[in-house]
Amino acid sequence: MRKINFGSGPAALPEVVLKEASEAVVGYSNSGLSILELPHRGNYFDAILEESISLVNELCGLDNNYEILWLQGGRLQFSMIPLNFLPNNKKAGYIDSGHWAAEAASYAAFHGDMEIIASSKPSNYNQLPTLHHPINPELAYLYLTTNNTIYGTQWKQLPQVSMPLIADMSSDILGVERTYHQCALFYAVAQKNIGPAGVTLVAIHKDFIKKSLPNNSPILDYKMHTKNRSVLNTPPVFAIYTSLLTLRWIKKIGLSNLLQQNEKKATTLYNEIDRNPLFEGTVVNKSDRSKMNICFTMKQPELETQFLQLCTSQNIEGIAGHRSVGGFRASLYNAVSLNDVEKLVSLMQEFEQSKIQ
Amino acid sequence: MRKINFGSGPAALPEVVLKEASEAVVGYSNSGLSILELPHRGNYFDAILEESISLVNELCGLDNNYEILWLQGGRLQFSMIPLNFLPNNKKAGYIDSGHWAAEAASYAAFHGDMEIIASSKPSNYNQLPTLHHPINPELAYLYLTTNNTIYGTQWKQLPQVSMPLIADMSSDILGVERTYHQCALFYAVAQKNIGPAGVTLVAIHKDFIKKSLPNNSPILDYKMHTKNRSVLNTPPVFAIYTSLLTLRWIKKIGLSNLLQQNEKKATTLYNEIDRNPLFEGTVVNKSDRSKMNICFTMKQPELETQFLQLCTSQNIEGIAGHRSVGGFRASLYNAVSLNDVEKLVSLMQEFEQSKIQ
């Protein structure tokens, strides 16, 4: 029996995507080969790559101004970004809004001069840090994580800044309204909103990539990946294809419909958290709350195990919060339905009733 | 209709592996999730990882002396190896036996002092370079590519040297007899002999990894990957699982049976190349010939298009040689059957007959 999956990633994928991906593993189109056997320098894969790039361009509204890459390694971007865009005589600014932002900053420190320009670490990231403008205009770039998967906070709007803005959008790309064109570079691992584990989408403005530094080895050089159209290294063909299937699914539903649905999912769950006397949200300011990862605890922590067991017995998966926060986390990525959320809400209500009696 | 696939990689996979992988995409075991949705920090994936490591250990005869990693990025190893094992005050030695060896050497030059200690480039790599012993014992390591996919040459035995030996075994791992324990580090992209594109197997001797250099960013540091048991970065779960399925298939057949079969496949094709007056092998010395990638041309080059068309008409795929060599290349990786090879041989004979008449 298929479970309802609120996991934080690798996350739920649409059933229609799973079905098509599964069929392609046996035989891809009329190629006479499995998608796993498809040469990466051939017409079939070229078409997959082209269509995926065109869909990212369309869905993110990039007007062909960006180089769009499918690379391996999410965390590798933590190093590739400073290697390519942090010159010796400059400093990079990092906004420390959660675990992944802090990790990215700590990696940058291996490669150059890095400054944390705002942090909410002292309050265990239960809110977004406050940005004090003006931010030093001499920064090589400003790096931000749009959505903090573990702590359930999210930047609703990207800051208006004068230096190039670089954003890790791993856990909310194509899941919320976003002005992608504000970024010089943005990237996202696929395994949350747009595909399976094993591939990372990187989009770099065509003006910005011209500024990338020389003397990196080719595999660490964004220019070389661009020049080689994502196949400098043999690409993860299946992960890219499954991401394409997911992008097609988003286009078919319509991005604005999907985003509306995501809004409704988040509102439905937050409303219940705020109404239900047993639960409470972990994020201090409601305006900071993530629409993708909803973090909550129980006012009586001793009830958490019971509620978790209830969820498990009802085929709900991936609801436990990250160990550093505790409680619960429901990740409402694109492939999670409103129905799934309503199922969770009704369990919360059922649990409430059982405690009142 | 399923084609016979002599492609150089992503290459043929066993049909039973494709079937099981396809089923797992719809639903993995009794998890209630697709393999693409499976959390990478959970019991199901832990078991996949453990079994895959144990099978590599067993099939390569490593006696638990190696750290076994599944990482992303084949070419990334070209940089990670010198970053981890080439100190400032030392030089690394590279054996330039073909395109991939030369690439690895050129990447190393970005990170430190590198010396080509033997090369067959002047003859367009149509033979293995000659090693002049003794090799400088002060080298930080000696790097070699066991099988040269493009040129069809292969080291049958690893050289006996005093410094740590590092080997790229991408195109012949578990495909030929090999004394893996001679290496301080060996690695292989999965998409030729042991799985699909998107994952790279790296094995590092436990004594050697202790010598790895400090001050690399964690994602470029083999020690950190080891410490995090291949999940420092979210791993490519599906590619690792499909590799496990392939390793299970190898174990079920029996490695020695498989290697015997590979011998027979190569002998069958080389015998025909040497017998058939229309064809000739491209490698100068028979002892240098690869058992994995069989490269050959036609004595009358104007017939090549015709023969290629005949192959295509008979559902044979991936037989064209690399553009830098021309002619033909039949990659006889593990999942290619003796039957497939006999089909090719009979086409070569049919073609010969058609030209005699």
XYZ file of C-alpha atoms in Angstrom:
714
model
C 0.000 0.000 0.000
C 1.321 3.402 -1.006
C 2.067 5.664 1.954
C 1.437 9.361 2.393
C 4.943 10.790 2.372
C 5.766 13.993 4.258
C 9.501 13.221 4.111
C 11.933 16.121 3.770
C 13.750 14.641 0.793
C 14.185 12.399 -1.091
C 10.510 13.295 -1.152
C 7.205 12.260 -2.663
C 6.973 12.186 -6.449
C 3.754 12.235 -8.480
C 2.463 8.724 -9.208
C 2.250 9.453 -12.930
C 5.960 10.369 -12.896
C 6.842 7.147 -11.090
C 4.854 5.123 -13.604
C 6.521 6.703 -16.626
C 9.985 6.513 -15.050
C 9.405 2.862 -14.240
C 8.385 2.080 -17.814
C 11.451 3.881 -19.178
C 13.697 1.613 -17.093
C 12.389 -1.378 -19.042
C 12.512 0.396 -22.399
C 12.807 4.067 -23.347
C 10.493 5.255 -26.084
C 11.286 3.296 -29.260
C 15.039 3.264 -28.576
C 15.247 -0.457 -27.955
C 17.218 0.393 -24.813
C 16.456 1.119 -21.182
C 16.735 4.756 -20.080
C 19.634 3.404 -17.971
C 21.430 2.252 -21.104
C 20.794 5.326 -23.240
C 23.994 6.931 -24.560
C 24.437 10.453 -23.231
C 25.706 11.666 -26.588
C 22.767 10.738 -28.744
C 19.496 12.105 -30.048
C 17.291 10.647 -27.330
C 19.210 12.166 -24.455
C 19.773 15.427 -26.336
C 16.014 15.796 -26.631
C 15.543 15.101 -22.891
C 18.166 17.695 -22.009
C 16.805 20.328 -24.381
C 13.231 19.936 -23.201
C 14.233 20.037 -19.530
C 16.214 23.250 -20.070
C 13.365 24.799 -21.988
C 10.882 23.915 -19.213
C 13.098 25.345 -16.451
C 13.477 28.481 -18.532
C 9.719 28.767 -19.011
C 8.575 27.818 -15.500
C 11.136 30.087 -13.777
C 10.573 32.922 -16.257
C 14.241 33.220 -17.192
C 13.828 34.683 -20.706
C 16.834 32.707 -21.942
C 19.128 34.881 -19.833
C 20.553 31.958 -17.840
C 22.794 28.998 -18.448
C 20.870 26.010 -17.123
C 22.878 23.022 -15.940
C 22.109 19.614 -14.500
C 25.069 18.678 -12.308
C 25.885 16.066 -9.716
C 26.310 16.910 -6.062
C 24.217 19.388 -4.088
C 26.869 20.190 -1.506
C 29.450 20.437 -4.253
C 27.859 23.810 -5.079
C 28.897 24.986 -1.589
C 32.490 24.752 -2.857
C 31.976 25.513 -6.547
C 30.296 28.858 -5.839
C 33.267 30.403 -3.995
C 35.757 28.633 -6.287
C 34.102 30.322 -9.262
C 32.906 33.638 -7.853
C 34.971 34.603 -4.817
C 38.213 36.312 -5.915
C 41.172 36.636 -3.528
C 40.709 40.361 -3.057
C 37.013 40.183 -2.182
C 34.745 38.932 0.542
C 31.528 36.916 0.175
C 28.498 37.568 2.387
C 26.431 34.717 3.806
C 23.048 34.946 5.506
C 22.998 32.305 8.224
C 19.344 31.316 8.399
C 19.705 27.622 9.195
C 21.749 24.444 8.975
C 22.272 24.424 5.208
C 23.096 28.119 5.058
C 25.675 27.630 7.827
C 27.169 24.655 6.029
C 27.455 26.618 2.790
C 29.202 29.434 4.670
C 31.596 27.030 6.375
C 32.546 25.486 3.007
C 33.155 28.937 1.528
C 35.672 29.623 4.287
C 37.866 26.857 2.833
C 38.134 28.783 -0.403
C 38.275 32.447 0.499
C 37.210 35.321 2.681
C 33.679 34.926 3.994
C 31.519 37.008 6.308
C 28.258 36.107 8.020
C 26.231 39.245 7.547
C 23.178 38.142 9.523
C 22.368 35.103 11.643
C 19.513 33.655 13.651
C 21.660 30.931 15.151
C 21.408 32.336 18.715
C 17.683 31.482 18.729
C 18.308 28.063 17.128
C 17.039 29.462 13.834
C 13.427 29.746 14.969
C 13.091 32.926 12.904
C 14.698 34.533 9.896
C 17.672 36.769 10.665
C 17.207 40.507 10.268
C 19.085 42.098 7.391
C 20.579 45.473 8.189
C 20.736 47.574 5.067
C 22.752 48.843 3.403
C 24.767 45.662 2.966
C 28.447 46.192 2.099
C 28.298 46.800 -1.668
C 31.830 45.474 -2.099
C 30.824 41.872 -1.403
C 31.635 39.500 -4.276
C 28.160 38.070 -3.776
C 25.455 37.615 -1.189
C 24.416 34.015 -0.482
C 21.051 33.040 0.911
C 19.024 29.850 1.445
C 15.463 30.632 0.418
C 13.840 27.939 2.551
C 15.216 26.380 5.718
C 14.111 22.765 5.540
C 15.004 21.845 9.096
C 13.653 24.917 10.898
C 10.644 25.666 8.713
C 11.409 29.275 7.873
C 11.342 30.807 4.421
C 12.168 34.071 2.697
C 8.959 35.118 0.978
C 10.810 37.766 -0.987
C 14.415 37.934 -2.045
C 16.278 40.961 -0.724
C 16.944 43.857 -3.098
C 20.713 44.199 -3.088
C 23.349 45.750 -5.297
C 25.773 42.822 -5.364
C 25.094 39.500 -7.160
C 22.593 37.386 -5.235
C 23.161 33.625 -5.032
C 20.374 31.422 -3.713
C 20.089 27.815 -2.630
C 16.472 27.032 -3.549
C 16.726 23.298 -2.913
C 13.586 22.994 -0.842
C 11.245 25.476 -2.466
C 12.075 25.798 -6.135
C 8.890 25.862 -8.191
C 6.980 25.389 -4.963
C 6.314 29.044 -4.126
C 6.143 32.386 -5.935
C 9.684 33.476 -6.594
C 11.414 36.184 -8.642
C 14.144 33.945 -9.994
C 15.524 36.715 -12.203
C 16.726 38.573 -9.086
C 19.459 35.950 -8.725
C 22.827 35.896 -10.418
C 22.889 32.176 -9.655
C 20.364 29.840 -8.104
C 20.431 26.116 -7.643
C 18.350 23.305 -6.232
C 18.875 19.627 -5.572
C 16.118 17.779 -7.391
C 14.932 15.466 -4.632
C 12.415 17.771 -2.990
C 10.247 19.604 -5.508
C 11.430 18.596 -8.962
C 12.781 15.049 -9.135
C 14.755 12.238 -7.510
C 18.093 12.291 -5.657
C 21.204 12.337 -7.817
C 21.013 15.594 -9.737
C 21.210 19.332 -9.012
C 19.759 22.101 -11.143
C 22.036 25.145 -11.450
C 21.015 28.338 -13.269
C 23.609 31.066 -13.812
C 22.908 34.418 -15.414
C 24.808 34.721 -18.675
C 26.381 38.012 -17.550
C 27.425 36.567 -14.192
C 29.104 33.448 -15.553
C 31.415 35.701 -17.561
C 32.864 36.828 -14.218
C 33.744 33.314 -13.093
C 37.351 32.861 -12.075
C 40.027 31.138 -14.161
C 42.287 28.295 -13.015
C 39.697 25.927 -11.624
C 39.987 22.326 -12.707
C 37.356 21.729 -15.422
C 35.039 19.651 -13.224
C 34.887 22.506 -10.686
C 34.458 25.188 -13.366
C 30.902 26.298 -14.206
C 32.108 27.675 -17.556
C 33.328 24.234 -18.606
C 30.025 22.624 -17.624
C 28.213 25.275 -19.649
C 30.491 24.825 -22.632
C 29.878 21.073 -22.440
C 26.109 21.434 -21.986
C 26.020 19.403 -18.714
C 27.801 16.408 -20.259
C 31.416 17.182 -19.324
C 30.923 14.283 -16.953
C 28.618 11.443 -18.003
C 25.354 12.882 -16.690
C 22.917 11.056 -14.389
C 20.594 10.334 -17.312
C 17.798 8.709 -15.320
C 17.688 11.433 -12.655
C 17.534 14.129 -15.344
C 14.800 12.258 -17.214
C 12.729 11.815 -14.053
C 13.171 15.519 -13.323
C 11.928 16.267 -16.836
C 8.855 14.119 -16.172
C 8.227 16.114 -12.988
C 8.630 19.441 -14.808
C 6.169 18.235 -17.459
C 3.740 17.321 -14.686
C 4.100 20.845 -13.204
C 3.497 22.430 -16.595
C 0.446 20.262 -17.196
C -1.141 21.249 -13.872
C -0.090 24.828 -14.494
C 2.465 26.475 -12.207
C 0.014 29.027 -10.812
C -2.499 26.286 -9.993
C 0.238 24.313 -8.280
C 1.382 27.311 -6.231
C -2.208 28.061 -5.206
C -2.566 24.445 -4.139
C 0.686 24.728 -2.136
C -0.650 27.867 -0.431
C -3.811 26.059 0.470
C -1.925 23.027 1.800
C 0.233 25.193 4.074
C -2.701 27.316 5.277
C -4.751 24.212 6.046
C -2.033 22.723 8.216
C -0.982 25.969 9.942
C -4.628 26.751 10.733
C -4.967 23.426 12.484
C -1.670 23.841 14.358
C -2.863 27.257 15.585
C -6.368 26.056 16.433
C -5.613 22.689 17.997
C -4.743 23.180 21.689
C -2.356 20.193 21.643
C -0.004 21.586 19.007
C 2.091 24.662 18.398
C 4.314 25.914 15.593
C 8.056 26.236 16.234
C 8.662 29.407 14.222
C 8.363 32.618 16.250
C 6.950 34.953 13.609
C 4.121 33.744 11.444
C 5.476 35.806 8.552
C 8.671 33.696 8.597
C 6.831 30.398 8.349
C 7.747 28.121 5.464
C 5.062 26.957 3.073
C 7.146 23.911 2.272
C 8.286 22.495 5.629
C 5.812 22.921 8.433
C 7.487 22.417 11.815
C 5.438 21.928 14.957
C 5.614 20.346 18.392
C 3.162 19.286 21.060
C 2.602 21.422 24.126
C 2.900 18.234 26.139
C 6.070 16.656 24.677
C 5.228 13.322 26.301
C 2.363 12.962 23.800
C 4.618 13.165 20.749
C 5.427 9.458 20.615
C 1.718 8.609 20.727
C 0.870 10.977 17.930
C 3.772 9.673 15.850
C 2.480 6.146 16.368
C -0.998 7.204 15.290
C 0.458 8.689 12.097
C 2.489 5.561 11.393
C -0.547 3.342 11.937
C -2.394 5.452 9.358
C 0.353 5.019 6.745
C 1.798 8.475 7.173
C 5.567 8.557 6.605
C 8.370 11.056 7.248
C 6.567 13.223 9.801
C 9.205 13.198 12.575
C 11.039 16.490 12.997
C 14.768 16.819 12.486
C 16.730 15.692 15.551
C 17.999 19.225 16.162
C 14.441 20.605 16.485
C 12.368 17.630 17.579
C 8.624 17.398 17.261
C 7.168 17.096 13.797
C 7.850 18.320 10.327
C 5.451 17.921 7.444
C 7.159 18.660 4.136
C 4.460 19.760 1.732
C 6.443 19.604 -1.501
C 4.761 19.738 -4.877
C 3.782 16.071 -5.083
C 2.041 16.068 -1.692
C -1.680 16.581 -2.256
C -4.185 18.721 -0.351
C -5.893 15.434 0.397
C -2.742 14.174 2.129
C -2.657 17.318 4.263
C -6.337 16.990 5.138
C -5.671 13.423 6.234
C -3.003 14.686 8.633
C -5.270 17.446 9.915
C -8.054 14.986 10.608
C -5.596 12.801 12.553
C -4.610 15.830 14.635
C -8.277 16.432 15.363
C -8.889 12.774 16.143
C -5.936 12.837 18.525
C -7.292 15.985 20.184
C -10.678 14.323 20.679
C -9.085 11.229 22.193
C -7.323 13.408 24.756
C -10.399 15.429 25.707
C -12.455 12.369 26.546
C 12.216 -4.688 -29.600
C 15.248 -4.795 -27.319
C 18.506 -4.046 -29.125
C 21.912 -5.656 -28.748
C 23.934 -2.914 -27.107
C 27.701 -2.658 -27.653
C 27.724 0.950 -26.397
C 30.750 2.161 -24.453
C 28.734 3.471 -21.525
C 26.090 4.087 -20.291
C 26.130 0.442 -21.314
C 23.964 -2.657 -21.405
C 22.502 -3.868 -18.119
C 21.144 -7.356 -17.414
C 17.418 -7.628 -18.175
C 16.717 -9.026 -14.725
C 18.339 -5.928 -13.194
C 16.234 -3.638 -15.367
C 13.080 -5.482 -14.383
C 13.784 -5.270 -10.650
C 14.892 -1.641 -10.865
C 11.741 -0.793 -12.789
C 9.542 -2.440 -10.157
C 11.319 -0.578 -7.358
C 10.477 2.736 -9.023
C 6.791 1.957 -8.555
C 7.248 0.623 -5.032
C 10.291 -0.521 -3.076
C 9.937 -3.751 -1.123
C 7.187 -3.257 1.469
C 8.183 0.357 2.185
C 5.055 1.888 0.672
C 7.376 4.263 -1.189
C 9.148 4.312 -4.514
C 12.913 3.726 -4.434
C 13.050 7.350 -5.649
C 11.252 8.507 -2.509
C 13.170 6.401 -0.012
C 14.831 8.453 2.746
C 18.607 8.108 2.642
C 18.777 8.000 6.442
C 16.556 5.031 7.069
C 16.656 1.270 7.430
C 15.837 0.441 3.835
C 18.642 2.501 2.360
C 21.054 1.482 5.113
C 20.514 -2.134 4.137
C 21.101 -1.340 0.439
C 24.323 0.479 1.280
C 25.592 -2.234 3.619
C 24.914 -5.050 1.180
C 26.521 -3.168 -1.716
C 29.666 -2.516 0.330
C 29.804 -6.104 1.450
C 29.463 -7.364 -2.146
C 32.213 -5.052 -3.448
C 34.395 -6.240 -0.608
C 33.707 -9.876 -1.433
C 33.856 -9.680 -5.235
C 37.075 -7.600 -5.261
C 38.666 -9.671 -2.486
C 39.375 -6.674 -0.265
C 39.358 -8.431 3.121
C 37.729 -5.408 4.770
C 40.936 -3.434 4.278
C 39.294 -0.710 2.226
C 36.840 2.110 2.767
C 34.188 1.651 0.083
C 32.314 4.732 -1.069
C 29.559 5.463 -3.559
C 30.113 9.045 -4.718
C 28.815 11.302 -7.430
C 30.983 12.416 -10.333
C 33.480 10.260 -12.205
C 35.682 13.114 -13.339
C 35.477 14.643 -9.900
C 37.923 11.927 -8.820
C 40.459 13.439 -11.261
C 40.530 16.435 -8.905
C 39.814 14.754 -5.589
C 42.755 12.360 -5.915
C 45.445 15.085 -6.104
C 43.538 17.294 -3.632
C 43.663 14.453 -1.101
C 46.932 12.714 -1.894
C 49.335 15.101 -3.619
C 51.167 17.237 -1.039
C 52.919 20.459 -2.054
C 56.382 19.005 -1.632
C 55.777 15.917 -3.772
C 55.118 14.970 -7.356
C 52.498 12.561 -8.712
C 53.244 10.200 -11.601
C 50.718 9.585 -14.358
C 50.818 6.899 -17.016
C 49.372 8.395 -20.175
C 47.779 5.424 -21.899
C 44.759 7.106 -23.478
C 42.222 9.899 -23.411
C 40.975 9.379 -19.846
C 44.465 8.943 -18.428
C 45.546 12.171 -20.140
C 42.489 13.995 -18.777
C 43.193 12.769 -15.256
C 46.786 13.996 -15.566
C 45.701 17.383 -16.885
C 43.301 17.828 -13.940
C 46.042 16.911 -11.475
C 48.175 19.725 -12.873
C 45.597 22.207 -11.537
C 46.242 20.984 -8.025
C 49.940 20.196 -7.788
C 53.099 18.919 -9.371
C 52.473 16.187 -11.901
C 54.744 14.188 -14.176
C 53.857 11.948 -17.114
C 56.127 8.995 -16.564
C 55.187 7.078 -19.718
C 53.015 7.862 -22.726
C 51.796 6.240 -25.921
C 50.285 9.446 -27.226
C 52.798 9.751 -30.119
C 51.264 6.631 -31.682
C 47.694 7.828 -30.957
C 47.545 5.347 -28.063
C 47.452 2.265 -30.304
C 49.536 0.436 -27.722
C 50.273 0.584 -24.012
C 53.208 2.816 -23.050
C 56.385 1.110 -21.865
C 57.181 1.549 -18.198
C 60.873 2.052 -17.473
C 61.707 0.710 -14.044
C 62.689 1.708 -11.492
C 60.049 4.431 -11.256
C 60.992 7.372 -9.022
C 60.161 6.042 -5.541
C 59.559 9.570 -4.269
C 56.295 9.956 -6.201
C 53.287 10.666 -3.985
C 51.434 8.079 -6.051
C 51.379 6.462 -9.458
C 48.132 6.840 -11.423
C 47.044 4.444 -14.116
C 43.914 3.733 -16.175
C 43.508 -0.035 -16.303
C 41.472 -0.110 -19.505
C 41.474 2.468 -22.264
C 37.887 2.546 -23.474
C 38.493 4.614 -26.595
C 41.650 2.898 -27.868
C 40.926 -0.660 -26.773
C 44.083 -1.326 -24.774
C 44.244 -2.785 -21.294
C 46.786 -3.502 -18.588
C 46.450 -7.214 -17.889
C 48.551 -6.868 -14.772
C 49.068 -3.925 -12.509
C 52.698 -2.814 -12.228
C 54.639 -3.762 -9.090
C 55.726 -0.424 -7.659
C 56.887 0.890 -4.325
C 54.689 4.016 -4.192
C 50.886 3.950 -3.720
C 49.123 2.844 -6.905
C 45.896 4.593 -7.895
C 43.792 3.089 -10.656
C 40.827 4.249 -12.687
C 39.027 0.947 -13.355
C 35.907 2.519 -14.840
C 35.728 0.303 -17.877
C 36.922 -3.044 -16.599
C 36.051 -3.355 -12.920
C 34.733 -6.835 -12.178
C 35.058 -7.561 -15.895
C 38.550 -9.101 -15.895
C 40.920 -10.778 -13.445
C 42.393 -8.052 -11.295
C 44.504 -7.887 -8.143
C 42.557 -5.058 -6.542
C 44.582 -5.242 -3.351
C 47.629 -3.901 -5.205
C 45.930 -0.500 -5.270
C 45.993 2.138 -2.571
C 42.877 3.554 -4.231
C 40.784 2.406 -7.150
C 37.563 3.745 -8.543
C 35.070 3.100 -11.292
C 32.072 4.905 -12.672
C 29.160 2.488 -12.513
C 27.784 2.864 -16.025
C 29.946 0.282 -17.760
C 30.266 -2.932 -15.795
C 28.372 -2.462 -12.561
C 25.351 -0.164 -12.882
C 23.785 2.946 -14.396
C 25.191 6.465 -14.854
C 25.112 8.713 -11.790
C 27.355 7.007 -9.276
C 31.064 6.203 -8.862
C 32.531 3.457 -6.723
C 35.672 4.487 -4.821
C 37.724 2.076 -2.693
C 40.546 3.442 -0.564
C 42.896 1.336 1.514
C 42.389 2.102 5.199
C 46.122 2.809 5.638
C 46.214 5.106 2.622
C 43.237 7.251 3.586
C 45.059 8.126 6.807
C 47.568 9.964 4.626
C 44.961 12.179 3.008
C 45.659 15.884 3.248
C 43.905 18.278 5.600
C 42.194 21.531 4.605
C 40.001 20.296 1.801
C 36.392 21.392 1.902
C 34.338 18.456 3.257
C 32.737 17.576 -0.089
C 36.209 17.224 -1.655
C 37.618 15.283 1.313
C 37.573 11.476 1.111
C 37.896 11.240 4.913
C 34.645 13.160 5.358
C 32.844 10.909 2.887
C 34.155 7.893 4.761
C 33.161 9.314 8.117
C 29.679 9.973 6.734
C 29.380 6.544 5.075
C 28.684 7.972 1.568
C 25.782 10.113 2.775
C 27.581 13.411 3.432
C 25.664 14.517 0.365
C 22.220 13.016 -0.269
C 23.328 9.940 -2.222
C 21.973 8.922 -5.634
C 19.796 6.239 -4.044
C 18.437 4.737 -7.249
C 21.838 4.498 -8.958
C 23.304 2.803 -5.881
C 20.367 0.383 -5.679
C 20.660 -0.517 -9.369
C 24.387 -1.076 -8.861
C 23.562 -3.380 -5.961
C 21.193 -5.330 -8.217
C 24.018 -5.679 -10.762
C 26.480 -6.836 -8.091
C 23.933 -9.403 -6.911
C 23.575 -10.603 -10.494
C 27.380 -10.968 -10.741
C 27.500 -12.928 -7.517
C 24.669 -15.182 -8.629
C 26.417 -16.054 -11.903
C 29.686 -16.378 -10.019
C 32.515 -13.942 -10.711
C 34.830 -16.601 -12.136
C 32.116 -17.823 -14.507
C 31.478 -14.258 -15.604
C 35.193 -13.606 -16.203
C 35.480 -16.835 -18.204
C 32.503 -15.758 -20.254
C 34.138 -12.345 -20.824
C 37.328 -14.090 -21.993
C 35.337 -16.172 -24.409
C 33.440 -13.137 -25.733
C 36.668 -11.256 -26.417
C 38.430 -14.260 -27.959
C 35.451 -14.968 -30.211
C 35.427 -11.442 -31.602
C 39.216 -11.028 -31.899
C 39.467 -14.386 -33.673
C 36.977 -13.196 -36.263
C 38.710 -9.818 -36.659
C 42.016 -11.624 -37.265
C 40.501 -14.251 -39.587
C 38.133 -12.099 -41.628
C 40.087 -10.492 -44.501
C 37.828 -7.394 -44.439
C 38.651 -6.369 -40.845
C 41.678 -5.572 -38.733
C 42.302 -4.698 -35.102
C 43.588 -1.213 -34.263
C 45.889 -2.172 -31.395
C 49.477 -2.896 -32.467
C 50.372 -5.620 -29.955
C 47.915 -8.421 -29.351
C 49.040 -8.586 -25.730
C 47.804 -5.002 -25.220
C 44.300 -5.723 -26.523
C 41.419 -4.955 -24.226
C 38.939 -7.667 -23.339
C 36.304 -5.016 -22.695
C 36.456 -2.654 -25.680
C 37.326 -4.295 -28.959
C 38.414 -1.719 -31.541
C 38.658 -2.577 -35.215
C 38.478 -1.028 -38.650
C 37.943 -2.233 -42.187
C 40.866 -2.600 -44.528
C 38.744 -0.795 -47.123
C 37.421 2.193 -45.118
C 34.813 2.893 -47.781
C 32.990 -0.282 -46.665
C 32.557 0.912 -43.072
C 29.296 2.770 -43.656
C 27.811 -0.310 -45.303
C 28.781 -2.567 -42.433
C 27.460 -0.076 -39.912
C 24.152 -0.011 -41.782
C 24.014 -3.796 -41.756
C 24.535 -3.790 -37.961
C 21.861 -1.139 -37.462
C 19.413 -3.069 -39.617
C 20.022 -6.080 -37.383
C 19.269 -4.139 -34.191
C 22.869 -3.783 -33.141
C 23.537 -0.514 -31.289
C 26.622 1.416 -30.178
C 29.129 -0.210 -32.529
C 30.640 2.931 -34.098
C 34.187 3.697 -32.947
C 35.067 6.856 -31.061
C 35.511 9.813 -33.415
C 39.229 10.025 -32.578
C 39.879 6.444 -33.755
C 37.118 5.775 -36.274
C 36.013 2.334 -37.386
C 34.221 0.175 -34.881
C 34.242 -0.505 -31.189
C 32.339 -3.338 -29.554
C 32.196 -2.878 -25.790
C 31.791 -6.318 -24.279
C 30.898 -5.329 -20.727
C 29.470 -7.813 -18.265
C 25.856 -7.610 -19.412
C 26.704 -8.281 -23.072
C 26.189 -11.989 -23.751
C 28.280 -14.429 -25.757
C 25.197 -14.762 -27.920
C 25.323 -11.034 -28.686
C 28.967 -11.376 -29.731
C 28.208 -14.411 -31.912
C 25.498 -12.397 -33.613
C 28.050 -9.716 -34.482
C 30.546 -12.302 -35.686
C 27.965 -13.894 -37.948
C 27.179 -10.457 -39.430
C 30.898 -9.946 -40.116
C 30.932 -13.304 -41.898
C 27.753 -12.512 -43.793
C 29.272 -9.204 -44.872
C 32.463 -10.971 -45.994
C 30.402 -13.426 -48.073
C 28.452 -10.603 -49.693
C 31.716 -8.988 -50.817
C 33.250 -12.172 -52.212
C 30.312 -12.884 -54.491
